[in-house]
PDB file of C-alpha atoms in Angstrom:
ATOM      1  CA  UNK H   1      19.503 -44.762 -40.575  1.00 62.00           C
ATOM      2  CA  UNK H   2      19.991 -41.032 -41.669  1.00 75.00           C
ATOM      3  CA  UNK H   3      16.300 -40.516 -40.949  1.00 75.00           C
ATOM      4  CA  UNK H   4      16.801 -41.901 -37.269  1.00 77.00           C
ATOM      5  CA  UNK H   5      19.739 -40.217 -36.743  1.00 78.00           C
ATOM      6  CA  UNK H   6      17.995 -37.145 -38.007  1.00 77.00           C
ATOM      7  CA  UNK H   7      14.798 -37.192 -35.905  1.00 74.00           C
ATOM      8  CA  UNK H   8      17.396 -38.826 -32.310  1.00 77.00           C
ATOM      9  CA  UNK H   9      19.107 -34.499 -33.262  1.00 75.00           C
ATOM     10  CA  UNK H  10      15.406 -33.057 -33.684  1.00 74.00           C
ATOM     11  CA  UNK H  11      14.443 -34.473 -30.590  1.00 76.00           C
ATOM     12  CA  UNK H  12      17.560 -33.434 -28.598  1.00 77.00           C
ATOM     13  CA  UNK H  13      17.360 -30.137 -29.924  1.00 75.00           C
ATOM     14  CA  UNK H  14      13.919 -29.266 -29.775  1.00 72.00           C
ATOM     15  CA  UNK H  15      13.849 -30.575 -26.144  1.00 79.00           C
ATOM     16  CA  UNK H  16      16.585 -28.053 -24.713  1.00 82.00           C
ATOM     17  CA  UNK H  17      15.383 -25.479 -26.744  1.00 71.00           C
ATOM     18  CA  UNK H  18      11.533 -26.315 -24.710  1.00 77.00           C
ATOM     19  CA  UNK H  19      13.809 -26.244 -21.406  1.00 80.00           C
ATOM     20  CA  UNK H  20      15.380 -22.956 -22.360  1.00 73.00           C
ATOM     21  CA  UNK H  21      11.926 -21.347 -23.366  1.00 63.00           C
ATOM     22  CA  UNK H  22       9.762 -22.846 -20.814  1.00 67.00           C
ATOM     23  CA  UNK H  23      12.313 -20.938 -17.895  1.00 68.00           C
ATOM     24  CA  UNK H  24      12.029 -17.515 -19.788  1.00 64.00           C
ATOM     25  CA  UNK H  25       8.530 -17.573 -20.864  1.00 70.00           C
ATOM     26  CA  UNK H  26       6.891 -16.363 -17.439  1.00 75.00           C
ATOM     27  CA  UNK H  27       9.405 -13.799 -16.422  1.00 86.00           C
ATOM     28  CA  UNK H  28       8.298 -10.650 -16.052  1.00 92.00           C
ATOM     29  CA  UNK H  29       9.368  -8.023 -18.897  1.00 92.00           C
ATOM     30  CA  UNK H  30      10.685  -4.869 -17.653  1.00 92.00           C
ATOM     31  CA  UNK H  31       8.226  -2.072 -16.722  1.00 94.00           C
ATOM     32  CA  UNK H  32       9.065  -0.428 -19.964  1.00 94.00           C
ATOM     33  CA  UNK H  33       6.737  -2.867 -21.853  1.00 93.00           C
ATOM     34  CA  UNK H  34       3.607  -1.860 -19.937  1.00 97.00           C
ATOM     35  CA  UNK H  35       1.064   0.959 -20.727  1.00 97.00           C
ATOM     36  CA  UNK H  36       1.333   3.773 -18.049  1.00 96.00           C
ATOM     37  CA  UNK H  37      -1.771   4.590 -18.808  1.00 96.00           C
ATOM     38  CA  UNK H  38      -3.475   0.951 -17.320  1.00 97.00           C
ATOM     39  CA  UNK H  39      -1.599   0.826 -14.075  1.00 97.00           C
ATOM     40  CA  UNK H  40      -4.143   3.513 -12.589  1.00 97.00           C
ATOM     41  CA  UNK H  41      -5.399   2.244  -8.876  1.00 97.00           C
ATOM     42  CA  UNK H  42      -8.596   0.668  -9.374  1.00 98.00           C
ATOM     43  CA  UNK H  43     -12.007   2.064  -8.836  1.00 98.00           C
ATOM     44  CA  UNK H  44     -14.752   1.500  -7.205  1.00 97.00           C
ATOM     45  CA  UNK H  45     -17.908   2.924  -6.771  1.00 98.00           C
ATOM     46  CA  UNK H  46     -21.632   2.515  -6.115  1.00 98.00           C
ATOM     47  CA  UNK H  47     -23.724  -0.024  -8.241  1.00 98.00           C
ATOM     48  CA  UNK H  48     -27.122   0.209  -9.458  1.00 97.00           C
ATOM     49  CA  UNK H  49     -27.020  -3.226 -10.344  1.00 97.00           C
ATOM     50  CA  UNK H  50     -29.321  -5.816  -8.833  1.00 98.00           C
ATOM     51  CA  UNK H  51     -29.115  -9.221  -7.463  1.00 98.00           C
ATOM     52  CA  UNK H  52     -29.508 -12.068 -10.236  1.00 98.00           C
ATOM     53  CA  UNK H  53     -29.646 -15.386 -10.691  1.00 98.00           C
ATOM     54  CA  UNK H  54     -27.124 -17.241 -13.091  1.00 97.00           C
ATOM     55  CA  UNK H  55     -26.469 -20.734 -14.279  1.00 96.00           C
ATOM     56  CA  UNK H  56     -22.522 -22.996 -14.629  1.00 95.00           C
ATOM     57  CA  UNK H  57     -21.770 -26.182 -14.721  1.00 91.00           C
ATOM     58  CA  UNK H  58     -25.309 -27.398 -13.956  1.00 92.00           C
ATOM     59  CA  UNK H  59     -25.120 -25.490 -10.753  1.00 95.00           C
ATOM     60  CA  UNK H  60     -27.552 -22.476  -9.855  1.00 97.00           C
ATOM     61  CA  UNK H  61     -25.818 -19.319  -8.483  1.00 98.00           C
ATOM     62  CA  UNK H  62     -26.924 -15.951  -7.030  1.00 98.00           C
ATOM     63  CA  UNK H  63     -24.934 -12.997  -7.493  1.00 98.00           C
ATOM     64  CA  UNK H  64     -25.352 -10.147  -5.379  1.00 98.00           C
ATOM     65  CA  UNK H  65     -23.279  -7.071  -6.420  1.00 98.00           C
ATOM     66  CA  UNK H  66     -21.925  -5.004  -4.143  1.00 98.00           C
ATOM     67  CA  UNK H  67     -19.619  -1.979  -5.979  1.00 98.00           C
ATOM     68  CA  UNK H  68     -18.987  -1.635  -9.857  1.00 98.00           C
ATOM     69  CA  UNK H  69     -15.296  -2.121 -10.047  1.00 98.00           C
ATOM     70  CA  UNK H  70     -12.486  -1.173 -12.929  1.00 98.00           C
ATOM     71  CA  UNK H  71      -8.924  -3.211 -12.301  1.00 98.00           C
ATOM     72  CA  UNK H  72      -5.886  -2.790 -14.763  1.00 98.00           C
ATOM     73  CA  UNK H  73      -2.352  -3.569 -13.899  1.00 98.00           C
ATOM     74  CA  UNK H  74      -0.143  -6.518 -14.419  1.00 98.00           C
ATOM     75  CA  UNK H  75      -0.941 -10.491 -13.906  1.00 98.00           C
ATOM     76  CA  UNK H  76       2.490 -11.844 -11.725  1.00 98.00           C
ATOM     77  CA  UNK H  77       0.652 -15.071 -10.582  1.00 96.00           C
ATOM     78  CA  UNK H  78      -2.527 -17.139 -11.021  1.00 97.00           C
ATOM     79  CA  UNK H  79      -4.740 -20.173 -10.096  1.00 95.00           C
ATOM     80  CA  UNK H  80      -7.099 -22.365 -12.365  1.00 94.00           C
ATOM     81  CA  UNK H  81      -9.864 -23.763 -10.630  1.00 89.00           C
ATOM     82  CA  UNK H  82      -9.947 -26.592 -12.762  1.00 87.00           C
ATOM     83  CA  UNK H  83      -6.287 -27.940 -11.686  1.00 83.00           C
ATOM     84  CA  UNK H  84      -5.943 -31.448 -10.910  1.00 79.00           C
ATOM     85  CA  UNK H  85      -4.482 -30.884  -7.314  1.00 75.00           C
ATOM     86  CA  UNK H  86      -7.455 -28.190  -6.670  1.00 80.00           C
ATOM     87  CA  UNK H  87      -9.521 -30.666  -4.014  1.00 78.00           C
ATOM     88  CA  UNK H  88     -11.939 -27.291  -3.316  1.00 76.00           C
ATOM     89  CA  UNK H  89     -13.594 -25.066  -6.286  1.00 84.00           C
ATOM     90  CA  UNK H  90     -15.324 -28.328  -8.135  1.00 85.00           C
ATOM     91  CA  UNK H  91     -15.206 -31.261  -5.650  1.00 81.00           C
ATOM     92  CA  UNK H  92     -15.791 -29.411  -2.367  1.00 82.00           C
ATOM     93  CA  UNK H  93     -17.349 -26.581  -3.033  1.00 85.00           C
ATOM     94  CA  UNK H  94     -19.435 -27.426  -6.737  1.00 88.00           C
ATOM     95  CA  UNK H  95     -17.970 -23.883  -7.495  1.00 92.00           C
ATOM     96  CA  UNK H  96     -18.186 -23.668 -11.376  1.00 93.00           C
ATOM     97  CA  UNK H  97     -18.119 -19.893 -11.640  1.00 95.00           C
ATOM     98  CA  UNK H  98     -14.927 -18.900  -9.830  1.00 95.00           C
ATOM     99  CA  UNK H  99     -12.816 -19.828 -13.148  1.00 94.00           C
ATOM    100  CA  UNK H 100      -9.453 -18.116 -12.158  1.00 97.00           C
ATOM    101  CA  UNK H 101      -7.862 -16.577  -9.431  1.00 97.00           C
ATOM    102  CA  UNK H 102      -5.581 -13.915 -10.839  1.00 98.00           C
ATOM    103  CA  UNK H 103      -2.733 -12.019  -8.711  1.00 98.00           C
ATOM    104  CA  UNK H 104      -2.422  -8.620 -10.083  1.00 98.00           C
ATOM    105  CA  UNK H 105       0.050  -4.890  -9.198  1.00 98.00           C
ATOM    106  CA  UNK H 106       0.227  -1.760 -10.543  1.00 98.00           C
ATOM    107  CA  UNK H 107       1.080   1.842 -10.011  1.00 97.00           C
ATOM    108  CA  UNK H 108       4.372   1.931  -8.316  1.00 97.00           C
ATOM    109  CA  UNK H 109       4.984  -1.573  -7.956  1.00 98.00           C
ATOM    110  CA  UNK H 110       5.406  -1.744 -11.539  1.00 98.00           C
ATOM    111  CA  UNK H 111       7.034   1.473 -12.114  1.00 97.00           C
ATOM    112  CA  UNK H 112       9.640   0.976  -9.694  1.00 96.00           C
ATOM    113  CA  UNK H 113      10.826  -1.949 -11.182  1.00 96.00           C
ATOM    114  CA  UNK H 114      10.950  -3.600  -7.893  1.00 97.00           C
ATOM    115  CA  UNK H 115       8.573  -6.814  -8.797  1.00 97.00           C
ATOM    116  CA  UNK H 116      11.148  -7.651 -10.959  1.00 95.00           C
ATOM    117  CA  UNK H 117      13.243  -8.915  -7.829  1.00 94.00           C
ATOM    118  CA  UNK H 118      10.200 -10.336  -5.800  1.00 97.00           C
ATOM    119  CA  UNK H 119       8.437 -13.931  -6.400  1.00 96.00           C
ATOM    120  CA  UNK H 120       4.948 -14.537  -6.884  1.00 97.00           C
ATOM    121  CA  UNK H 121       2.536 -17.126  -6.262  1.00 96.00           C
ATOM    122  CA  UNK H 122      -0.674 -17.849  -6.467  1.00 95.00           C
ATOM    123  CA  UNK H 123      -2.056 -21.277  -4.224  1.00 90.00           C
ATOM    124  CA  UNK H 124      -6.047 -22.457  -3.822  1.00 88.00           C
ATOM    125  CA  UNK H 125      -7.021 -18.924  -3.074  1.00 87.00           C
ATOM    126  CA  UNK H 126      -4.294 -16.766  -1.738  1.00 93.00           C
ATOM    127  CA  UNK H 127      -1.895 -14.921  -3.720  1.00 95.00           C
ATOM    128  CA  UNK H 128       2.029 -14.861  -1.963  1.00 95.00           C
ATOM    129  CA  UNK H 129       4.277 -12.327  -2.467  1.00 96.00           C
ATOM    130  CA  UNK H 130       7.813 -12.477  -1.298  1.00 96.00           C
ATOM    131  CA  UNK H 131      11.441 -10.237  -1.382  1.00 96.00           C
ATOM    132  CA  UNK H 132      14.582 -11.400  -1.617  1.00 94.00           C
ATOM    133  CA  UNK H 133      15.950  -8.286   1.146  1.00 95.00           C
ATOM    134  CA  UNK H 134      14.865  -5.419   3.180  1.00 95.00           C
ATOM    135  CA  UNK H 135      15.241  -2.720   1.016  1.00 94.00           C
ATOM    136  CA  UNK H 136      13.194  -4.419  -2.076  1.00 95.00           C
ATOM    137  CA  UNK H 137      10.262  -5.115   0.975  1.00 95.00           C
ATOM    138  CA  UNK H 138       9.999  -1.690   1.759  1.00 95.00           C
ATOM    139  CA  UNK H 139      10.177  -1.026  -2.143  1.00 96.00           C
ATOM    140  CA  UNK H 140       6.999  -2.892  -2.676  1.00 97.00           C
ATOM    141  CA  UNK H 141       3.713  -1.871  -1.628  1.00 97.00           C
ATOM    142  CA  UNK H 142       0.875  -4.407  -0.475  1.00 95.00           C
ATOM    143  CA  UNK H 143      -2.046  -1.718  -1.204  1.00 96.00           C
ATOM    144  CA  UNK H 144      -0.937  -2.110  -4.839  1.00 97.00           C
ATOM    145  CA  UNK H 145      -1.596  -5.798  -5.147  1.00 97.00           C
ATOM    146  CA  UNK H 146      -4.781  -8.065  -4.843  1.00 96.00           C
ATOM    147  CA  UNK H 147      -5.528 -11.433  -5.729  1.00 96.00           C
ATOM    148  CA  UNK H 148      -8.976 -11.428  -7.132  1.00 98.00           C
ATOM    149  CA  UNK H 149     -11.517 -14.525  -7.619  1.00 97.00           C
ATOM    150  CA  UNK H 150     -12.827 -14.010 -10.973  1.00 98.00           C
ATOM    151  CA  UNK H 151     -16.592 -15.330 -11.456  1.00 98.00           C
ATOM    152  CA  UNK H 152     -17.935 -15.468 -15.585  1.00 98.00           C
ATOM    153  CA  UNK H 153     -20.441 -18.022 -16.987  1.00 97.00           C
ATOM    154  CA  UNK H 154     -20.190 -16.386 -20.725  1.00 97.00           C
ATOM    155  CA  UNK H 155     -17.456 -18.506 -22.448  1.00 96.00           C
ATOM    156  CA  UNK H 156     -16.000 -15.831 -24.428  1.00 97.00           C
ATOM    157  CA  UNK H 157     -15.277 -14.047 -21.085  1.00 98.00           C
ATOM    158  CA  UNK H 158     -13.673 -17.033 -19.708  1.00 97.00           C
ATOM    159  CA  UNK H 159     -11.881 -17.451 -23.253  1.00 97.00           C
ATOM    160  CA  UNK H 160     -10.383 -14.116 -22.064  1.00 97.00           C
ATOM    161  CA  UNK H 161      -9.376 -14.698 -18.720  1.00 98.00           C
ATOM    162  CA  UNK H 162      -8.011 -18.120 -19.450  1.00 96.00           C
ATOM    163  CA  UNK H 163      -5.552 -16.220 -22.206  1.00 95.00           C
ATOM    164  CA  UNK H 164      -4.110 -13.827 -19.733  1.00 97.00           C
ATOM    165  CA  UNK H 165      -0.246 -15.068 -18.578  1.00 95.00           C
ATOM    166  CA  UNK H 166       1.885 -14.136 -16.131  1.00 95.00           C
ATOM    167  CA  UNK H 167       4.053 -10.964 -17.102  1.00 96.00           C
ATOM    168  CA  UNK H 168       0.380  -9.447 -19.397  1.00 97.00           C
ATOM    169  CA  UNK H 169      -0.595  -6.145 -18.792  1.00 98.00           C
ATOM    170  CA  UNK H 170      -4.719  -6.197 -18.344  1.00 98.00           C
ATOM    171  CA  UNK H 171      -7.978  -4.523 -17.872  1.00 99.00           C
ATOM    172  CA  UNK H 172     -11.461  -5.441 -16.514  1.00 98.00           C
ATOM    173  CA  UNK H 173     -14.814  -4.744 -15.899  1.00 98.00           C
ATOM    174  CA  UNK H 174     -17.687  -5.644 -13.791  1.00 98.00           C
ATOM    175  CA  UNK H 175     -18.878  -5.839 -10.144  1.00 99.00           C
ATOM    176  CA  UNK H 176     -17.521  -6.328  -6.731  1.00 98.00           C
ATOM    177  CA  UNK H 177     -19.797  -9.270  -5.376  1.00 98.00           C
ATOM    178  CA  UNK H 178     -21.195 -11.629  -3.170  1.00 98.00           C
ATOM    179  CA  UNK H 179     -22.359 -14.939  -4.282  1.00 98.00           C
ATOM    180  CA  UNK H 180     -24.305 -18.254  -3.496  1.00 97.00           C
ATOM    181  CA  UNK H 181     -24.332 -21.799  -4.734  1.00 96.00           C
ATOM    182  CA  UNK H 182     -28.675 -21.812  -4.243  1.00 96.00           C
ATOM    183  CA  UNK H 183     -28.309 -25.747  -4.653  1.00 94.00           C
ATOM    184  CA  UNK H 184     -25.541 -26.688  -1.999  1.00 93.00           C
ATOM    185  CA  UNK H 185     -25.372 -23.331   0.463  1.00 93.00           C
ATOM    186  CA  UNK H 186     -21.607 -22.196  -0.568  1.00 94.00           C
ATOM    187  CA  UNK H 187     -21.444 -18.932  -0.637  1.00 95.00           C
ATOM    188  CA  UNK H 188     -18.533 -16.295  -0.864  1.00 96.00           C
ATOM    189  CA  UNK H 189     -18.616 -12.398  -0.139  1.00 96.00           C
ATOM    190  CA  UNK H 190     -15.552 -10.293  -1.377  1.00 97.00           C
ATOM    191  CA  UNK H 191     -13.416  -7.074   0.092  1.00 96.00           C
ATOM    192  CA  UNK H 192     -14.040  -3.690  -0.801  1.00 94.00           C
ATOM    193  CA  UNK H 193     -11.251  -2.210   0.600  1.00 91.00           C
ATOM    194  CA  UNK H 194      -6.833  -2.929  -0.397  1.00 88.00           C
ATOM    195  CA  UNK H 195      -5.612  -2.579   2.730  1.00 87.00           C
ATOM    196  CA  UNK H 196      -7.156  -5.741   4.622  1.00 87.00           C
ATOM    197  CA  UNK H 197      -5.474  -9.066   5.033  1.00 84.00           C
ATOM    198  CA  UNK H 198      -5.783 -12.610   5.794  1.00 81.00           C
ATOM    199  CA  UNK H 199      -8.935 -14.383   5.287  1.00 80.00           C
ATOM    200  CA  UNK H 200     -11.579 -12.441   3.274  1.00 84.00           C
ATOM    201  CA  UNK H 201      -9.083  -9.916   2.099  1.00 89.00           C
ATOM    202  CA  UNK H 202      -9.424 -11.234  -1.839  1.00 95.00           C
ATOM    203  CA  UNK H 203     -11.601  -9.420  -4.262  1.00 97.00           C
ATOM    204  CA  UNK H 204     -14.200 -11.295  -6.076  1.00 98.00           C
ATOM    205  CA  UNK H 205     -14.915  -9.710  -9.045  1.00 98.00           C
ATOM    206  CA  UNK H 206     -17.728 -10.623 -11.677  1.00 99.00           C
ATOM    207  CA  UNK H 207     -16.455  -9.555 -14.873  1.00 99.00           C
ATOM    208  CA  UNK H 208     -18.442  -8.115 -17.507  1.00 98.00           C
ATOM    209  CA  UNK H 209     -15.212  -7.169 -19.623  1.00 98.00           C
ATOM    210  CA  UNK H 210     -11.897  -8.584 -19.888  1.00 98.00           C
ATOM    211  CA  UNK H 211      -8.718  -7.212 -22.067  1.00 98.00           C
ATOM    212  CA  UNK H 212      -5.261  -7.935 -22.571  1.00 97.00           C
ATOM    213  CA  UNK H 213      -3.719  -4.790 -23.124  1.00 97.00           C
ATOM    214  CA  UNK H 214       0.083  -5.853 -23.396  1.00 95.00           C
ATOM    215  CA  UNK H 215       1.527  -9.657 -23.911  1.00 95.00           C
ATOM    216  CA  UNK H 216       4.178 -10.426 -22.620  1.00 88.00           C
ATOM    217  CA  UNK H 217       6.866 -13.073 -23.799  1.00 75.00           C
ATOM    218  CA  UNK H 218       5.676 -13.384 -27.055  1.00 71.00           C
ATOM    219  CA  UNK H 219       8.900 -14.732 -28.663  1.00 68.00           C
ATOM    220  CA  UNK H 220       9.423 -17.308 -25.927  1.00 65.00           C
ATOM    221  CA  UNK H 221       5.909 -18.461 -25.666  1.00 74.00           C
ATOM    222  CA  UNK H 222       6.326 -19.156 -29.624  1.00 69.00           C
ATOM    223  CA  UNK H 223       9.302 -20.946 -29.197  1.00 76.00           C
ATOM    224  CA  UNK H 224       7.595 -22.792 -26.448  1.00 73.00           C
ATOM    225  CA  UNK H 225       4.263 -23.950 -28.535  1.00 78.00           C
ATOM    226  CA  UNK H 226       6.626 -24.550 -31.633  1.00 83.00           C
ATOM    227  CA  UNK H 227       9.619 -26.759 -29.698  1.00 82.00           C
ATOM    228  CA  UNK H 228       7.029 -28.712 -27.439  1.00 83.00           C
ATOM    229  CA  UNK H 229       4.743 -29.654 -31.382  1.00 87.00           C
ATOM    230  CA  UNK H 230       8.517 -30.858 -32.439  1.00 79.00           C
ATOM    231  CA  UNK H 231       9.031 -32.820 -29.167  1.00 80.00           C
ATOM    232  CA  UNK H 232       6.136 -34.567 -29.763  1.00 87.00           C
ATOM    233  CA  UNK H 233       6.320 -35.088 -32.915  1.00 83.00           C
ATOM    234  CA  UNK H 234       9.608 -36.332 -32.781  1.00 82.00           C
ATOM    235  CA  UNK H 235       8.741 -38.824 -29.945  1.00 82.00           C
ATOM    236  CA  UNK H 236       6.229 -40.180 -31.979  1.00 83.00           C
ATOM    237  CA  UNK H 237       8.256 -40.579 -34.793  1.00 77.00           C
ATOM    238  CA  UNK H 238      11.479 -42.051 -33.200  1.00 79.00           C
ATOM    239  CA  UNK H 239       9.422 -45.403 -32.434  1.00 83.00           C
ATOM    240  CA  UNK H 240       7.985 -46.050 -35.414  1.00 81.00           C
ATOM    241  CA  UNK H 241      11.785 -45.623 -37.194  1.00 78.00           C
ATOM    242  CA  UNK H 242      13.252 -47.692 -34.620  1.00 79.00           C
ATOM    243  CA  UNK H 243      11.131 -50.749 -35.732  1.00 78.00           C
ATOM    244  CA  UNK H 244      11.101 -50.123 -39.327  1.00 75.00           C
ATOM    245  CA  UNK H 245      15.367 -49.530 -39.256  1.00 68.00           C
ATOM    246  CA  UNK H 246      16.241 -53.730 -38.749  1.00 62.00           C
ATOM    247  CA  UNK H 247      13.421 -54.106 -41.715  1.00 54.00           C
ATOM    248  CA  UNK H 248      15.685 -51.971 -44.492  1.00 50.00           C
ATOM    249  CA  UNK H 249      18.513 -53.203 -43.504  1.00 51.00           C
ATOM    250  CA  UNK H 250      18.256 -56.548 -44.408  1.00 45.00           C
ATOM    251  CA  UNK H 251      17.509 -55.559 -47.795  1.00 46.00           C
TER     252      UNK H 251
END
């Protein structure tokens, strides 16, 4: 009984303390945290590179760059293309190489502090931001955000970009681009420019380089990983003491 009774706490406790952690692990830190030095504007400029042909998911793509591109600033949203609700990237659209969608500011959007006050989200393949008032609206500047389509068929790349959380402070590499599906027709083209909007507005980006420059949240996301192991751990465990409890006792 001591040993049920003992896991019946764990459980308790390590499942508040996963509730507690699992609301504070995506905030986003104050700008203090971030490097000024990576929330430059991004840049842009004319590519030498050719068009060439790549290979993901047993699909055959053709990338055509368009600008070499450099984009550091802050991840406040993003979108997995792999997601069970996602009906598009894989089942529609046999898109393998669009891994992540990634909503990222910088310059005085961080610095202001004024993101700090604003939601974020990130859905199929548009990134929404939203104010609580006025005077935070006009705080925030839409030419300091994009939501970029990130393309990579090198898994250590992708190993990258799938690390990056909301609140991290990051840097990247590579090309401004077009690209084609050669086996099914898709194709995709990208914007060059941060003040468009609506439909074609996104940047997509194939990366050559990907860095984390600041985490953010590292105590909660611990606590998170660690509580969730003991919640499930515990849940396992509570079972397996509940049938073998009526067994001791009658001896």
């Amino acid at each position: 009984m001591p040993w049920l009774r003992g896991v019946q706490l764990l459980a308790l406790l390590s499942l508040g303390a996963l509730i507690v952690s699992c609301q504070h692990k995506d905030e986003l830190p104050q700008a203090g945290l971030y490097d000024p030095a990576y929330l430059a504007d991004p840049v842009q400029s004319a590519t030498a590179e050719p068009p060439f042909r790549i290979e993901a998911g047993e699909q055959r793509y053709l990338i055509k760059p368009i600008q070499d591109y450099r984009l550091q600033g802050v991840v406040v949203s993003f979108h997995d293309a792999d997601s069970w609700w996602d009906i598009y990237h894989h089942a529609s659209w046999q898109d393998y190489l669009n891994t992540r969608d990634i909503c990222v500011i910088w310059g005085g959007n961080i610095t202001s502090g004024v993101y700090q006050a604003m939601t974020f989200e990130n859905t199929t393949w548009t990134c929404w931001a939203s104010w609580p008032d006025a005077h935070s609206g006009a705080r925030f500047s839409m030419l300091q955000l994009s939501n970029n389509h990130l393309l990579t068929e090198n898994p250590y790349i992708n190993e990258q970009i799938k690390s990056a959380e909301i609140g991290d402070q990051v840097y990247l590499e590579g090309h401004l681009a077009a690209y084609a599906n050669l086996q099914n027709g898709f194709t995709r083209g990208t914007s060059t420019r941060r003040d468009d909007t609506g439909n074609g507005a996104c940047e997509t980006i194939y990366v050559n380089r990907f860095e984390i420059v600041r985490k953010a949240n590292r105590g909660w996301r611990l606590g998170y990983s660690i509580t969730k192991a003991v919640l499930i751990v515990s849940l396992i465990l509570l079972p397996i003491l509940l049938l073998k409890t009526p067994v001791d006792n009658r001896h």
